[in-house]
PDB file of C-alpha atoms and ligand atoms in Angstrom:
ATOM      1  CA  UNK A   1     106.982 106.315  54.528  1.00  0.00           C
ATOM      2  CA  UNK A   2     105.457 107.621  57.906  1.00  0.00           C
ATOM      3  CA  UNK A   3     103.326 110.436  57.201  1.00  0.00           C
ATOM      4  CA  UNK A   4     104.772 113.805  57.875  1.00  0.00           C
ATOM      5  CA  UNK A   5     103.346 115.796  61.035  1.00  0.00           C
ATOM      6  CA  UNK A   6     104.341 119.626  61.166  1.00  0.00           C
ATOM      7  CA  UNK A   7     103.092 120.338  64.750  1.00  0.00           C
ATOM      8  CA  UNK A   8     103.451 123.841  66.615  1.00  0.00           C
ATOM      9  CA  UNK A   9     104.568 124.401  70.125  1.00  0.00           C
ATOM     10  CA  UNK A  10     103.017 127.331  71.734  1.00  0.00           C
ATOM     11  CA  UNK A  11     104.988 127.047  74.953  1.00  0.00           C
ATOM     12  CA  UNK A  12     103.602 129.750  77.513  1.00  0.00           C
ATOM     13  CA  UNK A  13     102.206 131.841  75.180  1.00  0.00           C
ATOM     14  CA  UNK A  14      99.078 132.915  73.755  1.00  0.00           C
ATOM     15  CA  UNK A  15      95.784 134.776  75.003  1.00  0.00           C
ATOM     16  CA  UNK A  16      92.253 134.239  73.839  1.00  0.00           C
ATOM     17  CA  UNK A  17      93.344 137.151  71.464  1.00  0.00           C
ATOM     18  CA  UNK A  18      95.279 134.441  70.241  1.00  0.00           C
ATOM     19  CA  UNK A  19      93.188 132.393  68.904  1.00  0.00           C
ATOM     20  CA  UNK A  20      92.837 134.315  65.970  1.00  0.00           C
ATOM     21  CA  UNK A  21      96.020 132.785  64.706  1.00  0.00           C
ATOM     22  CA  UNK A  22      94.671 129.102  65.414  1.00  0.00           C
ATOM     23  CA  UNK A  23      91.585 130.163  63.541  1.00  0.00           C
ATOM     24  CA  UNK A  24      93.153 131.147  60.314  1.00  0.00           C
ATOM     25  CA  UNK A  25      95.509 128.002  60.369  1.00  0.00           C
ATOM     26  CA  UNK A  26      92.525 126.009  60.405  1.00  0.00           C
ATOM     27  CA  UNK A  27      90.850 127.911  57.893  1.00  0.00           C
ATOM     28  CA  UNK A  28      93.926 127.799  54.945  1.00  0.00           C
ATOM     29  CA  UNK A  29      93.973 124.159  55.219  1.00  0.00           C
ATOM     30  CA  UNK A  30      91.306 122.202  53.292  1.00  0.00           C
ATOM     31  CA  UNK A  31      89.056 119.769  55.323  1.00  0.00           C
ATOM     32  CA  UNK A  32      89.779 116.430  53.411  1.00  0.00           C
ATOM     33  CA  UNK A  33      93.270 117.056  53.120  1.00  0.00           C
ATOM     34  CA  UNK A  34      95.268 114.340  52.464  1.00  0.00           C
ATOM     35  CA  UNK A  35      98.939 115.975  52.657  1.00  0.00           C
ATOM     36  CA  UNK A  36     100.676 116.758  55.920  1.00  0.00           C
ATOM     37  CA  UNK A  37      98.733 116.351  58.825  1.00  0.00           C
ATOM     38  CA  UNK A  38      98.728 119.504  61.049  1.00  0.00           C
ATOM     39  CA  UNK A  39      98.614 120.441  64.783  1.00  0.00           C
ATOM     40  CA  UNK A  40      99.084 123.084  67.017  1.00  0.00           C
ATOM     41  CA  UNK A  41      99.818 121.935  70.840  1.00  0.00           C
ATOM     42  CA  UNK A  42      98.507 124.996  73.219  1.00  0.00           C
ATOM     43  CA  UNK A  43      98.577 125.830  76.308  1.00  0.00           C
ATOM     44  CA  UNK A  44      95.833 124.359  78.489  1.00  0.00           C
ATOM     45  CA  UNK A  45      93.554 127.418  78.766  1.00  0.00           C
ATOM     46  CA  UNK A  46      93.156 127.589  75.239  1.00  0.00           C
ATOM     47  CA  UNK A  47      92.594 123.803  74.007  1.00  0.00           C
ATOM     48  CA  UNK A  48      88.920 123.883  74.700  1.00  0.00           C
ATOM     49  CA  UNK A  49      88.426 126.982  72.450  1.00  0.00           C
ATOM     50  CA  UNK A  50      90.857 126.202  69.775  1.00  0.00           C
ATOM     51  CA  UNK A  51      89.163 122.458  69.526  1.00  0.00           C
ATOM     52  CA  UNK A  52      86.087 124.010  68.780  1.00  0.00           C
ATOM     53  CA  UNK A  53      86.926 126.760  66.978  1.00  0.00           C
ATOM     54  CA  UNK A  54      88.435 124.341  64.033  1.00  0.00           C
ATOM     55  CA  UNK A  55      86.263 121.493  64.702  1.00  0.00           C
ATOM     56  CA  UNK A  56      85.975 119.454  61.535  1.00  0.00           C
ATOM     57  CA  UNK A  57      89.049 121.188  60.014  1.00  0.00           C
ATOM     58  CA  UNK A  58      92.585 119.768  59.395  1.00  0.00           C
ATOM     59  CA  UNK A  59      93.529 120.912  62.143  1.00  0.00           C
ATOM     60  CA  UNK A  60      94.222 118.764  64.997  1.00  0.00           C
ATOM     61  CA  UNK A  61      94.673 120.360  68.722  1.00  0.00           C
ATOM     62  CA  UNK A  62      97.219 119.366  71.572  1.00  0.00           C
ATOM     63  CA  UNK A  63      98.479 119.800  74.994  1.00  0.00           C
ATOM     64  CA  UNK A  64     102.036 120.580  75.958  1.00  0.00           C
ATOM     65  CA  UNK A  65     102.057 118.342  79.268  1.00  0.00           C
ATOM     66  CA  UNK A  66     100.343 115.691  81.084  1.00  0.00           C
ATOM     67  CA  UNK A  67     100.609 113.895  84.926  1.00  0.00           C
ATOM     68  CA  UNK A  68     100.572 110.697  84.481  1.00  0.00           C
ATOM     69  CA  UNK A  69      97.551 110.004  86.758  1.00  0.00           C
ATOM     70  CA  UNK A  70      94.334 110.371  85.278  1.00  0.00           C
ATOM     71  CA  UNK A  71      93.223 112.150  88.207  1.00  0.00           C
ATOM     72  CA  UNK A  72      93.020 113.177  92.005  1.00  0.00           C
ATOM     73  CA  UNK A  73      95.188 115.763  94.519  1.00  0.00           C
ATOM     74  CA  UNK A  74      97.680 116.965  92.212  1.00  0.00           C
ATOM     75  CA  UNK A  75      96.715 121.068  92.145  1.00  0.00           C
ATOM     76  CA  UNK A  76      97.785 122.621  89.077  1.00  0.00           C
ATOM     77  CA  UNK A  77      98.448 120.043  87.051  1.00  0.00           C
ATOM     78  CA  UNK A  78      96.737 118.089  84.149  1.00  0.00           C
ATOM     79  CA  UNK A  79      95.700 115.113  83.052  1.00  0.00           C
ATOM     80  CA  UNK A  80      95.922 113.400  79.916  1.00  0.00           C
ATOM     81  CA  UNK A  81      92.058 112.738  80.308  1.00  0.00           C
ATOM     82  CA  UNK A  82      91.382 116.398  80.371  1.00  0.00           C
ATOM     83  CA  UNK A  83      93.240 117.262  77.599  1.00  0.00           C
ATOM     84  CA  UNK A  84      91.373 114.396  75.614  1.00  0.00           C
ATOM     85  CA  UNK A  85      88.476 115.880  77.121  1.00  0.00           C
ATOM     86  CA  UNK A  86      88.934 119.470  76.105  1.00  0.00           C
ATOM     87  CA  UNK A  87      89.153 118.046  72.517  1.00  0.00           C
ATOM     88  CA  UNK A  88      93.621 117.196  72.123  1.00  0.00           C
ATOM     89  CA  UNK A  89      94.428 114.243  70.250  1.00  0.00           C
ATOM     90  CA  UNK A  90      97.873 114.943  70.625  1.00  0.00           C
ATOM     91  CA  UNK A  91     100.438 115.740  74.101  1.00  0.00           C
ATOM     92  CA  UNK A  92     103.977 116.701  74.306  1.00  0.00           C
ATOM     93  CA  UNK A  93     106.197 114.874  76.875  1.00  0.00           C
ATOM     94  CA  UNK A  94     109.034 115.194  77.768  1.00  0.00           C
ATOM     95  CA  UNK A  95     109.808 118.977  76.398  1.00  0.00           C
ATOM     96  CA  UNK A  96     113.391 119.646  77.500  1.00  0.00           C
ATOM     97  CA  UNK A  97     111.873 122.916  78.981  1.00  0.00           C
ATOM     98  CA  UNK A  98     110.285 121.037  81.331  1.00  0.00           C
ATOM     99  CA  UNK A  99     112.862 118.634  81.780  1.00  0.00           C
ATOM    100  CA  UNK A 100     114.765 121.297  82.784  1.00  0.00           C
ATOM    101  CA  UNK A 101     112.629 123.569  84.353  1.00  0.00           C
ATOM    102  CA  UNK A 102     110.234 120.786  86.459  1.00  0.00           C
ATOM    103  CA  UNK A 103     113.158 118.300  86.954  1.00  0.00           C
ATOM    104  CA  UNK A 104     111.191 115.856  84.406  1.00  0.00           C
ATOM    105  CA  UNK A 105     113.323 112.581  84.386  1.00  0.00           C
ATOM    106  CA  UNK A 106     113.395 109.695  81.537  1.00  0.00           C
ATOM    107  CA  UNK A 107     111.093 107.725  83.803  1.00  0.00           C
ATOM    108  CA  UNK A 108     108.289 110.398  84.544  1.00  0.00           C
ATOM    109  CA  UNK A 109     108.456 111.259  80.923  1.00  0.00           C
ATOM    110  CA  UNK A 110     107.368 107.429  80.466  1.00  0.00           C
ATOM    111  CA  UNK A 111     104.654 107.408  82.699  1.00  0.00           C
ATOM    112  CA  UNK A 112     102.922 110.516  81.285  1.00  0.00           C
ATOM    113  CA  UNK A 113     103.405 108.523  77.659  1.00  0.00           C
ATOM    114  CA  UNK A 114     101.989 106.121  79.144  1.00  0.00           C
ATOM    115  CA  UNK A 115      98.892 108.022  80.757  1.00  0.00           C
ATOM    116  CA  UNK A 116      98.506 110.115  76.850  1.00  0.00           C
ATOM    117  CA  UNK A 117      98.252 106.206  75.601  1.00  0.00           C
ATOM    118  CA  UNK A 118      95.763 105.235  78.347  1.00  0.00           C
ATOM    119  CA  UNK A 119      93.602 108.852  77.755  1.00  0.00           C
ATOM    120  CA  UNK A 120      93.436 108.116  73.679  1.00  0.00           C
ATOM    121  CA  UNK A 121      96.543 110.901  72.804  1.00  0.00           C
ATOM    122  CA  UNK A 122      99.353 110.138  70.701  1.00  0.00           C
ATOM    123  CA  UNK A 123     102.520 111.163  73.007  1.00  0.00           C
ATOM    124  CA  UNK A 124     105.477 113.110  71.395  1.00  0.00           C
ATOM    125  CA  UNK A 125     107.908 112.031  73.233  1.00  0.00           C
ATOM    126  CA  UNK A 126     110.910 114.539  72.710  1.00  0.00           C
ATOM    127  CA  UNK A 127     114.412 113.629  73.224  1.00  0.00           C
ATOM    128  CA  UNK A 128     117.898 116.175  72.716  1.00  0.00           C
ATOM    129  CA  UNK A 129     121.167 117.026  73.804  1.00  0.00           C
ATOM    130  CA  UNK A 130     122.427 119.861  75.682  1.00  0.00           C
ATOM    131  CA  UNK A 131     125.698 121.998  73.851  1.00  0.00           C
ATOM    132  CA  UNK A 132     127.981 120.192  76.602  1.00  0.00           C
ATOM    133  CA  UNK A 133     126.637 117.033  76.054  1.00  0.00           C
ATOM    134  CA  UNK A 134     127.393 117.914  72.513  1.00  0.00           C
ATOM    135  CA  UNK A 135     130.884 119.107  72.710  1.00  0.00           C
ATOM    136  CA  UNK A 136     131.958 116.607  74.954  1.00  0.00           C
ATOM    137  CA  UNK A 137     130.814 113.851  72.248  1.00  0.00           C
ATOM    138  CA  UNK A 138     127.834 112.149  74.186  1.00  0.00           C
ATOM    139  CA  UNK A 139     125.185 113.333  71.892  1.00  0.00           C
ATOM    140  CA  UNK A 140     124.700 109.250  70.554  1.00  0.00           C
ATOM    141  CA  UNK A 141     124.793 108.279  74.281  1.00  0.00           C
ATOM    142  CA  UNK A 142     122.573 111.109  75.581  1.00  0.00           C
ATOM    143  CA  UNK A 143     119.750 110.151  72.895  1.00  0.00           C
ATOM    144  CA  UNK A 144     120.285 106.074  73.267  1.00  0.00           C
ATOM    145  CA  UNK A 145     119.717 106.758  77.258  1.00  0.00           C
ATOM    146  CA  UNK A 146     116.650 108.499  76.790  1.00  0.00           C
ATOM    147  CA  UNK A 147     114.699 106.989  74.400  1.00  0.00           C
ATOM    148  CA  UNK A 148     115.576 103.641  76.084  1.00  0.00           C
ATOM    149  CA  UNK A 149     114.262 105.459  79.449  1.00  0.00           C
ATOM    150  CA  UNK A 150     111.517 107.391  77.856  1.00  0.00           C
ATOM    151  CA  UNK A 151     108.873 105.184  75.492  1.00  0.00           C
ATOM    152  CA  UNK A 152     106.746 103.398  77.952  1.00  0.00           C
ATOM    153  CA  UNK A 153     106.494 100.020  77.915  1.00  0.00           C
ATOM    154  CA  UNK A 154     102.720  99.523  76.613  1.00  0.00           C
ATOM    155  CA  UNK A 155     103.727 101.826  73.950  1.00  0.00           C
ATOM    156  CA  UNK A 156     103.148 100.296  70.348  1.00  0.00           C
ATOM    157  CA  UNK A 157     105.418 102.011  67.381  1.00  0.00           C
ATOM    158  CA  UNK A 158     102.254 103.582  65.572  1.00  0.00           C
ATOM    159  CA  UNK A 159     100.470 105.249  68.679  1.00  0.00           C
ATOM    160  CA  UNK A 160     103.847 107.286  69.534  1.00  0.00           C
ATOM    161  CA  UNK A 161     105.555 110.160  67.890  1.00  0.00           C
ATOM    162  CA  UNK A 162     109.486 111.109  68.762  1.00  0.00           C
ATOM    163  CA  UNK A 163     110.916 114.530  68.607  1.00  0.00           C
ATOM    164  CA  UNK A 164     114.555 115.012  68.396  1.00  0.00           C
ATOM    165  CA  UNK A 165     115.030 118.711  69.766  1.00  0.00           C
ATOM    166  CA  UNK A 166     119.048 119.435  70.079  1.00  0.00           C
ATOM    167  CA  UNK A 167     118.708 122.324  73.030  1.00  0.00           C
ATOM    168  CA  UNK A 168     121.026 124.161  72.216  1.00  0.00           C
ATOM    169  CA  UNK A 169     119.008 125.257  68.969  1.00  0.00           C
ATOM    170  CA  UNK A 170     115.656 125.769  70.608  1.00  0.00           C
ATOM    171  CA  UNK A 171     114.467 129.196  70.164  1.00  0.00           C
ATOM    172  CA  UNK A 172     118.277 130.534  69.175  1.00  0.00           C
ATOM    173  CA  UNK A 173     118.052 130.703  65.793  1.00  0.00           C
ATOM    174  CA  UNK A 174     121.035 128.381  65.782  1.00  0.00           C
ATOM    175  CA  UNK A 175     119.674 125.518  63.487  1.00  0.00           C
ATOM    176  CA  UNK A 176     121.525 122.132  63.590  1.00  0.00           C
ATOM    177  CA  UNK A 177     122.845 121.193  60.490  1.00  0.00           C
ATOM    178  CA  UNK A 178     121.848 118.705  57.767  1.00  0.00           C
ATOM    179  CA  UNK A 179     124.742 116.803  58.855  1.00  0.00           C
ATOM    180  CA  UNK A 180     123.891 116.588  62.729  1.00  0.00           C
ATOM    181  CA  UNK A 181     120.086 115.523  62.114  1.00  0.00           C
ATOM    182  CA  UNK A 182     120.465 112.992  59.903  1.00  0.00           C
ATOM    183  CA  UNK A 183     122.809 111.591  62.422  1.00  0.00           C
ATOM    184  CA  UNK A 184     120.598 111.478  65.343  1.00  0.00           C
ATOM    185  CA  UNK A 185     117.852 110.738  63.346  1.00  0.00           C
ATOM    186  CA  UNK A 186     118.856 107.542  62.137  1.00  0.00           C
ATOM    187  CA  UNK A 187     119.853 106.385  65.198  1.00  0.00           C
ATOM    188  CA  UNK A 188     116.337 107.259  66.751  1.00  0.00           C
ATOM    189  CA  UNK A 189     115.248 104.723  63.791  1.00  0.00           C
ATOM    190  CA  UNK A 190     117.497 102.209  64.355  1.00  0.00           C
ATOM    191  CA  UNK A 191     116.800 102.106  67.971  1.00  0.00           C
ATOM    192  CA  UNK A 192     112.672 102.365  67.315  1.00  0.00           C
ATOM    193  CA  UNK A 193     113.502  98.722  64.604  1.00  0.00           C
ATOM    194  CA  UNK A 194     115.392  97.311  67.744  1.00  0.00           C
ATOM    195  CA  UNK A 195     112.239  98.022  70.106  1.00  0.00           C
ATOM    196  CA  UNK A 196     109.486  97.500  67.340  1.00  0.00           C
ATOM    197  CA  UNK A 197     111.294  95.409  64.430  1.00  0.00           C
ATOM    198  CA  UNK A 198     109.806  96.572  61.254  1.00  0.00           C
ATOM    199  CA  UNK A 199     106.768  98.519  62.469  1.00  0.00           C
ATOM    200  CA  UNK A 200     109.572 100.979  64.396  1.00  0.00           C
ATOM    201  CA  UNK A 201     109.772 102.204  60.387  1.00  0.00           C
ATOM    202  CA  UNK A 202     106.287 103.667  60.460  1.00  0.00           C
ATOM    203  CA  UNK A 203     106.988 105.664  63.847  1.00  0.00           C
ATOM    204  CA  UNK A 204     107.448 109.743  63.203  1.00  0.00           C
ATOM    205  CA  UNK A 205     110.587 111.313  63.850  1.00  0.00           C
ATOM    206  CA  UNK A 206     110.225 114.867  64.252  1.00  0.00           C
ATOM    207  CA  UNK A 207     113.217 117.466  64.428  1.00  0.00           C
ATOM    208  CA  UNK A 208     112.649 120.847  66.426  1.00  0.00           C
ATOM    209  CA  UNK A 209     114.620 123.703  66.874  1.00  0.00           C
ATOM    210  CA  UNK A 210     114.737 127.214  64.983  1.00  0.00           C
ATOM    211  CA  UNK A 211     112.900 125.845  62.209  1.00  0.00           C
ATOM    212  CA  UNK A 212     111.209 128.505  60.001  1.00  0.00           C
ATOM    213  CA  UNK A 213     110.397 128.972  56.832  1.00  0.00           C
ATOM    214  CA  UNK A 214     113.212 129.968  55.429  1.00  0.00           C
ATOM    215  CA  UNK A 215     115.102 126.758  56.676  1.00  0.00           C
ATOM    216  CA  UNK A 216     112.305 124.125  56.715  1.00  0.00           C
ATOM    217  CA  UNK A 217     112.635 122.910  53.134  1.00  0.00           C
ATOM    218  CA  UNK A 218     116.492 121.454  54.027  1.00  0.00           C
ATOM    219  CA  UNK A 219     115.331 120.003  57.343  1.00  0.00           C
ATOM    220  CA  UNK A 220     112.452 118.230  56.301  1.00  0.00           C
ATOM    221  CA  UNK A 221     114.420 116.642  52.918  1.00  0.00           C
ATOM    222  CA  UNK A 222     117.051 114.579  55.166  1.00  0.00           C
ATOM    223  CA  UNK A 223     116.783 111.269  55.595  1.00  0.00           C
ATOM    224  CA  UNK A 224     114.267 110.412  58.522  1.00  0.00           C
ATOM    225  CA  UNK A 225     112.845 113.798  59.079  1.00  0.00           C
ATOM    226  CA  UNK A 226     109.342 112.616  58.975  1.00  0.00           C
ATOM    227  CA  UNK A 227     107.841 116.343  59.912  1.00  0.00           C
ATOM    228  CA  UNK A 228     108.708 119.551  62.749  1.00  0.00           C
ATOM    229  CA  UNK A 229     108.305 120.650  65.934  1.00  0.00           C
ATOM    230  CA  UNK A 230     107.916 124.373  65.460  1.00  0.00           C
ATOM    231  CA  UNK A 231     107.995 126.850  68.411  1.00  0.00           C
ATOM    232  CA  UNK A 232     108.280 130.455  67.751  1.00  0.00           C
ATOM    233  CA  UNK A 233     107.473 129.877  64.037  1.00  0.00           C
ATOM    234  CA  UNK A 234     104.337 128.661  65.154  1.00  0.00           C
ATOM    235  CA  UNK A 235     103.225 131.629  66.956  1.00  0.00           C
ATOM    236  CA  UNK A 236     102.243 133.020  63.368  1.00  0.00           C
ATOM    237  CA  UNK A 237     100.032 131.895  61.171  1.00  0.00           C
ATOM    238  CA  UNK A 238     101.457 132.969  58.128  1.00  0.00           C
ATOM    239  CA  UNK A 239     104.802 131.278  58.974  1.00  0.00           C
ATOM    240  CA  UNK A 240     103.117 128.349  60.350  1.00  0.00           C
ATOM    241  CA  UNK A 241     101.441 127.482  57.570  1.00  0.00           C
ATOM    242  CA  UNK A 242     104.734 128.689  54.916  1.00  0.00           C
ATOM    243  CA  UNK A 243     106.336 125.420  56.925  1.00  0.00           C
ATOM    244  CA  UNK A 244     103.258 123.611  56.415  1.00  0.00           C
ATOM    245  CA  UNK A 245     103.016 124.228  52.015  1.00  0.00           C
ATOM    246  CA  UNK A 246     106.704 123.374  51.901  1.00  0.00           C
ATOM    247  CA  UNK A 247     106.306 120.064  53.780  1.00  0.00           C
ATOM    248  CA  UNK A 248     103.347 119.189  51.600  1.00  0.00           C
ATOM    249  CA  UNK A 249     104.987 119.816  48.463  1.00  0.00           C
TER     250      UNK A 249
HETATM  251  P1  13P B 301     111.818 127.041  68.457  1.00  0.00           P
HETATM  252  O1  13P B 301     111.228 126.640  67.114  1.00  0.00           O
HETATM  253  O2  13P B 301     111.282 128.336  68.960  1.00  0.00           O
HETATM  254  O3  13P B 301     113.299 126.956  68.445  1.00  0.00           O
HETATM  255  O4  13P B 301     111.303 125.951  69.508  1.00  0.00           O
HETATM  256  C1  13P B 301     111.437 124.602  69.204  1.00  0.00           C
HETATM  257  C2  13P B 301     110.729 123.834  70.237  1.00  0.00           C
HETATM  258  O5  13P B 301     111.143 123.792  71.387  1.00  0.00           O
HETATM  259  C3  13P B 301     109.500 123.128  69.842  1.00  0.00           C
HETATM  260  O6  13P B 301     109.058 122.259  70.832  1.00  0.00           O
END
């Protein structure tokens, strides 16, 4: 069994006020503990702070974005090197906000996997339908397509982590059901054995979207839920870390 990751998505939020929230995550989690491991992905501005703020904690610290170049004239954006720098061990790629809102395709999602490999981060790659793609019965298509377009080549099964994120339940409260994860999620594994063979078992599958406490326990008991993707949830500690006791239980 992979272990589980809960991992929080700040999105564009959070001040250096903020990290007040990081900093009592990292202090309700013991230092040598072997349960769940734990990470909050922040925005960029904060990543340096937050690193060193739970330094030697559980806590690990990630970005939310990469380019794939490692550096050079690309103002305003990010490298995978600077996040590593700034103290992440862990990027998100692929976000369909960003697919959606920076016109992110399967292949530049690849190549910023590919530059999180090169800088030392473990991508989460995150894949999900749209509610059309859902209702018109492409969901198995939609996900096939993209992970097939999305894991970079150099990619081996343990240095990646997937995300299944159905959009149509990010940050509406609308939860998919037992049902519909357990679905997608086994085809994400059957597609990581066809890539990997056997070592596409040990690769985390993570499902995001309106999880909370209140509805974490069901989604991380079905079958290949190997940990969350937690946006708004995240924001607090206290519910943060509620998601957190329940996974390690
Ligand atoms: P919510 O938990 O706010 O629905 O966001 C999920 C998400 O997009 C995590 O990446």
């Amino acid at each position: 069994m992979p272990r589980t990751l809960i991992a929080g998505n700040w999105k564009m939020n959070g001040l250096i006020a903020n990290l007040a929230e990081v900093e009592r995550v990292s202090a309700a989690v013991s230092p040598s503990s072997e349960g769940p491991e734990l990470l909050l992905c922040l925005p960029a501005t904060l990543i340096a702070a937050a690193s060193s703020r739970s330094d030697g904690s559980h806590l690990k610290i990630g970005g939310e974005t990469c380019h794939p170049k490692e550096k050079g004239a690309h103002t305003g954006d990010i490298s995978a090197e600077m996040l590593k720098d700034a103290g992440a061990s862990y990027v998100i790629v692929g976000h369909s906000e960003r697919r959606a809102d920076c016109g992110e395709t399967d292949q530049i999602v690849a190549s910023q996997a590919a530059a999180a490999l090169r800088a030392g981060l473990t991508p989460i790659i995150c894949v999900g339908e749209t509610l059309s793609q859902r209702d018109a019965g492409d969901v198995l298509d939609v996900i096939s397509t993209q992970m097939a377009g999305s894991i970079p080549e150099n990619a081996a099964a343990g240095a990646i982590v997937v995300a299944y994120e159905p959009v149509w339940a990010i940050g509406t409260g609308r939860v998919a059901s037992s049902e519909q994860i357990a679905e997608v999620h086994r085809l994400v594994r059957d597609l990581l054995v066809k890539r990997f063979g056997d070592a596409g078992r040990g690769t985390r599958i993570l499902y995001g979207g309106s999880m909370n406490p209140g509805n974490a326990a069901e989604i991380l008991g079905v079958d290949e839920v190997n940990g969350g993707l937690i946006g708004g949830a995240s924001l607090k500690a206290d519910d943060f870390l509620a998601i957190y006791r329940l996974a390690a239980q």
